[in-house]
Tab-separated table of C-alpha atoms in Angstrom:
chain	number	residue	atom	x	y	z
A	168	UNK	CA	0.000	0.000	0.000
A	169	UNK	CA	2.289	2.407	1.008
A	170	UNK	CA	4.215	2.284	-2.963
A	171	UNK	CA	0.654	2.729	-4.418
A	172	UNK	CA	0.488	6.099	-1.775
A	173	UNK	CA	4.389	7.063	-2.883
A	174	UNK	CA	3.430	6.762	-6.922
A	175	UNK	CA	0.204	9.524	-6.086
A	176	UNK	CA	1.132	13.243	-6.346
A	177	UNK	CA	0.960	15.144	-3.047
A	178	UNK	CA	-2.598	17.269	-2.714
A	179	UNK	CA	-1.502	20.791	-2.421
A	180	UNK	CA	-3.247	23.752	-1.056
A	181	UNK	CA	-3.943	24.621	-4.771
A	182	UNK	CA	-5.710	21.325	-5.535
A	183	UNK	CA	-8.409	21.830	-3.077
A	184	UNK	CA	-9.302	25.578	-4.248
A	185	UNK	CA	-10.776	28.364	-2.694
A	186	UNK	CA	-14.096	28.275	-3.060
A	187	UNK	CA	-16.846	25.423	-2.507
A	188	UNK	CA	-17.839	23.120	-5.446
A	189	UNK	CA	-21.112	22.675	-4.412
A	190	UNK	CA	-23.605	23.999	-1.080
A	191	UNK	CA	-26.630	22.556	0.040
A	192	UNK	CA	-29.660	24.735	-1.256
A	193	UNK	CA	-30.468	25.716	2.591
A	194	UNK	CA	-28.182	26.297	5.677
A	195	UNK	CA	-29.205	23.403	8.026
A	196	UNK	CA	-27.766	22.351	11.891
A	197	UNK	CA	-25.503	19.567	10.288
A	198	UNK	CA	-23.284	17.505	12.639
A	199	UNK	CA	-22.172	15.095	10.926
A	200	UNK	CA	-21.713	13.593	7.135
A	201	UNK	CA	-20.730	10.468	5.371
A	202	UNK	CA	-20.002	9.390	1.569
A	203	UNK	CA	-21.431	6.355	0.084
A	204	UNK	CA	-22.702	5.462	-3.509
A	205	UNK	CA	-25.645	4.363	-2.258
A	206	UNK	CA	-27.189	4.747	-6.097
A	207	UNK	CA	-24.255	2.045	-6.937
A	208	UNK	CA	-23.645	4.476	-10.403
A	209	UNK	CA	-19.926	4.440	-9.216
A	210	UNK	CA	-20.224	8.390	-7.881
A	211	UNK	CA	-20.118	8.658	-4.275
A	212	UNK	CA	-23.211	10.353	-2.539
A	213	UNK	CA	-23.276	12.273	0.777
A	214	UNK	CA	-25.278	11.774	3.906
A	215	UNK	CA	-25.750	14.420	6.051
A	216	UNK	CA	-27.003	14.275	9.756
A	217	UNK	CA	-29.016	17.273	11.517
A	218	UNK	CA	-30.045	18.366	14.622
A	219	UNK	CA	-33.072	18.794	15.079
A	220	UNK	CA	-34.247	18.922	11.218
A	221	UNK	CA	-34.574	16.066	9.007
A	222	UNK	CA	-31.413	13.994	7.686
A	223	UNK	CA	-30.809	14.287	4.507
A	224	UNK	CA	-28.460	12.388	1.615
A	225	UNK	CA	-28.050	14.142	-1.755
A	226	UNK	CA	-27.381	12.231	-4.961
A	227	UNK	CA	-23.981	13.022	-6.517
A	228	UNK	CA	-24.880	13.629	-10.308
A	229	UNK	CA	-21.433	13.245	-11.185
A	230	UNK	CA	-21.142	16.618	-12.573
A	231	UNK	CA	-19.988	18.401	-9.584
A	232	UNK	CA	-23.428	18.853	-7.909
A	233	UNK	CA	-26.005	16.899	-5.667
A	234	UNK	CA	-29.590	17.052	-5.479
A	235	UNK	CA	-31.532	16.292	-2.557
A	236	UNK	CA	-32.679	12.161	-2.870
A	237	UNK	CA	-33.487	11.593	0.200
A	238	UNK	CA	-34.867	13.343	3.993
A	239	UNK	CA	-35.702	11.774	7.126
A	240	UNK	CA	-39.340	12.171	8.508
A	241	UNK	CA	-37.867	12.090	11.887
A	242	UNK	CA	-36.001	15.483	13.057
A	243	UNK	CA	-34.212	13.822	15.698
A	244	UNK	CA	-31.087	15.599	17.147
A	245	UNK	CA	-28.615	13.556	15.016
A	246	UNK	CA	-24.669	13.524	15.753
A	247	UNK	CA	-23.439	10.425	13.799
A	248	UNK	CA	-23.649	8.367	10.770
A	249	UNK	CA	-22.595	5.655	8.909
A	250	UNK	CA	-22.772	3.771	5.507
A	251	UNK	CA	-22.812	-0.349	5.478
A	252	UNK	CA	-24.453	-2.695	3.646
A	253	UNK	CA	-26.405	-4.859	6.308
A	254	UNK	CA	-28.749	-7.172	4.735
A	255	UNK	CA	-26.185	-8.551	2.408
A	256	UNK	CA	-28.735	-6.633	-0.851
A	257	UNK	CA	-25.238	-4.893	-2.589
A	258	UNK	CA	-27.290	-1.297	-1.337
A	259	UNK	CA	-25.442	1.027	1.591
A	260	UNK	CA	-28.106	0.948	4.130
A	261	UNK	CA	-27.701	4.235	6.521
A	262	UNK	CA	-27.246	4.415	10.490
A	263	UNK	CA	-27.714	7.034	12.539
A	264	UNK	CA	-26.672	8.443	16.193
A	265	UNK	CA	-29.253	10.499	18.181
A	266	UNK	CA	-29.043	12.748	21.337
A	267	UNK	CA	-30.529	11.211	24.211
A	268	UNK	CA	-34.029	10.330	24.788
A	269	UNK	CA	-33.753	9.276	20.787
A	270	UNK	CA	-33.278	5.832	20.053
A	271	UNK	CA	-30.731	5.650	17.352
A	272	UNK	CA	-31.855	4.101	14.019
A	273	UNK	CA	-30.820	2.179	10.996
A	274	UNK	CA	-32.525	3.183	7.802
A	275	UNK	CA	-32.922	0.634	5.156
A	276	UNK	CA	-31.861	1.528	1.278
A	277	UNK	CA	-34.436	0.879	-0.843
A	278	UNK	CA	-32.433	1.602	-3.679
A	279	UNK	CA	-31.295	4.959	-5.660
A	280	UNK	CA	-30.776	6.531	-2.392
A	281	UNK	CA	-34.574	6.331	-0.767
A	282	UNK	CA	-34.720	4.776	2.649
A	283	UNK	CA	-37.018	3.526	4.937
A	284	UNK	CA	-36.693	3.133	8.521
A	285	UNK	CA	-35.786	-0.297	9.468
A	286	UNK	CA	-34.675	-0.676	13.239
A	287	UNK	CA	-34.560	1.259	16.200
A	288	UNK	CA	-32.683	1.398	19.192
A	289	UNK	CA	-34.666	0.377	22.566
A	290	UNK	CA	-31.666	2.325	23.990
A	291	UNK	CA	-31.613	6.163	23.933
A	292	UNK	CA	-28.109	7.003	24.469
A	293	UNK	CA	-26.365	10.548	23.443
A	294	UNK	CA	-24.807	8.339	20.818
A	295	UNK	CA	-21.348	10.695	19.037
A	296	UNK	CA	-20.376	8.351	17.108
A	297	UNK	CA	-21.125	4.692	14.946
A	298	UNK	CA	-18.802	2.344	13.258
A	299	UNK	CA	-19.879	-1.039	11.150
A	300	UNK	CA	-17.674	-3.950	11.358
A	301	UNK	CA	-18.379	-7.641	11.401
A	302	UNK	CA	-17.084	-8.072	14.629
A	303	UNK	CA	-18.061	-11.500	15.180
A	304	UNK	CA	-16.955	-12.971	11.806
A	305	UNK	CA	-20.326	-14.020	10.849
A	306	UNK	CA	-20.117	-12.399	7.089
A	307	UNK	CA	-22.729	-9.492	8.083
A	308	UNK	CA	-21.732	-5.935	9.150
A	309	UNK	CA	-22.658	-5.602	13.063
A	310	UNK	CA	-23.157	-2.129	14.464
A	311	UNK	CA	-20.716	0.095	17.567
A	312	UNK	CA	-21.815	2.948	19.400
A	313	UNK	CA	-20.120	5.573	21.621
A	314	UNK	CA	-21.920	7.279	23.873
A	315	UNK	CA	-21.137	10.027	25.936
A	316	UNK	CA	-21.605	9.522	29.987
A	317	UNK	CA	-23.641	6.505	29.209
A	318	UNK	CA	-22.175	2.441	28.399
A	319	UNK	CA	-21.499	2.483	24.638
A	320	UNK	CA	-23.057	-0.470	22.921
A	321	UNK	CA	-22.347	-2.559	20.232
A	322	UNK	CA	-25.476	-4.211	18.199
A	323	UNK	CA	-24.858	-7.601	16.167
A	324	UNK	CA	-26.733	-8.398	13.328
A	325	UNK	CA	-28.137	-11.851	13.390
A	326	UNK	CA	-29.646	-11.573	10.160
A	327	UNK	CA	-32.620	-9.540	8.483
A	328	UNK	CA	-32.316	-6.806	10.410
A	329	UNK	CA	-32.462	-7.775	13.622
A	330	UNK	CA	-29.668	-6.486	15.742
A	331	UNK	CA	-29.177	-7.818	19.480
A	332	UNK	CA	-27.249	-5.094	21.826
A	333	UNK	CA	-24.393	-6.014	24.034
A	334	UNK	CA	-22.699	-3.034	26.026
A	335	UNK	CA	-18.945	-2.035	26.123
A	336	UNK	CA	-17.015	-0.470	28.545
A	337	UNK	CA	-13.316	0.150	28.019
A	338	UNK	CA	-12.111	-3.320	27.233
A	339	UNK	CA	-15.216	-5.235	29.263
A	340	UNK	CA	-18.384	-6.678	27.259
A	341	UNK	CA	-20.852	-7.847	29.092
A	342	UNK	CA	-23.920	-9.841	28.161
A	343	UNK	CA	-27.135	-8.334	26.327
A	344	UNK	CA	-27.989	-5.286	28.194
A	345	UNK	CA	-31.258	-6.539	29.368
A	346	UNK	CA	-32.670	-6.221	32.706
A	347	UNK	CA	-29.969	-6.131	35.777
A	348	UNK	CA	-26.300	-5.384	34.094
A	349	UNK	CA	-24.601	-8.963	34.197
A	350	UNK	CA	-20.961	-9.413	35.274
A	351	UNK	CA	-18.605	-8.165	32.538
A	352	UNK	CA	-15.575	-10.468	30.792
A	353	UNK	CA	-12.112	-9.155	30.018
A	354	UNK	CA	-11.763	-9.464	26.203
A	355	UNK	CA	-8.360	-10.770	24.887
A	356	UNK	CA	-5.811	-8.342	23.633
């Protein structure tokens, strides 16, 4: 990898420019963004996460502009997202990280960037941040949380959209986070 990054040429002040390429058509709360093709036309489109207004992705027309594909009906106080393909359908399926009181959600990608809500979380953490990973080597991308001042959580996909939550602290998982909090197990380094 690193002769593929010593062949590039080095980005220079110059080769970002001055001025923006493109602007969303109205000046929104946004906390957060993430690119995905989530079209699958090979141009990569951008979520964007909002507090308290609707989250929105735009479609990247390859052109050097976006138009608005997709919003959220929810105007949740979102602070995180993140792009993976859980159902195993080839589409980038969209997570996202609320304030608290707001369960987080995972939106389901219908294809050419619409989305429907698919899963929420019974948890309603001040979530800051969300990874995908498959974790537990099971071929399907499970879900990570971090929270602030509450147990960050990861969820693992079992399949179809159902996602079972286990909590993390530091380098402790513990059981399902169910009921009473069960006795937490060192994890191997």
């Amino acid at each position: 990898m690193s002769l593929l990054l010593s062949l590039a040429p080095p980005v220079t002040r110059a080769d970002l420019g001055t001025t923006a390429t493109w602007s969303a058509p109205v000046a929104e709360a946004s906390t957060s963004i993430a690119w995905a093709d989530c079209d699958r036309d090979g141009d990569l489109d951008l979520a964007v996460a909002n507090d308290g207004q609707p989250n929105r992705v735009y479609r990247n027309m390859g052109d050097h502009t976006f138009q608005l594909a997709w919003s959220s009906v929810e105007t949740d106080e979102s602070y995180a997202l993140a792009w993976a393909d859980y159902d195993g359908d080839d589409n980038p399926d969209l997570a996202v990280g609320n304030n608290y009181g707001q369960p987080n959600q995972v939106y389901h990608n219908e294809g050419n960037c619409t989305f429907a809500l698919a899963w929420s979380s019974a948890e309603e953490d001040w979530t800051t941040s969300l990874a995908w990973t498959d974790f537990d080597l099971d071929s399907d991308p499970d879900l990570a949380m971090g929270n602030r001042n509450q147990p960050n959580r990861v969820y693992r996909n079992d399949g179809g959209g159902i996602f079972c939550s286990l909590c993390i602290d530091s380098l402790f998982i513990s059981k399902p986070c169910f009921g009473p909090r069960p006795r937490a197990t060192l994890l191997p380094l």
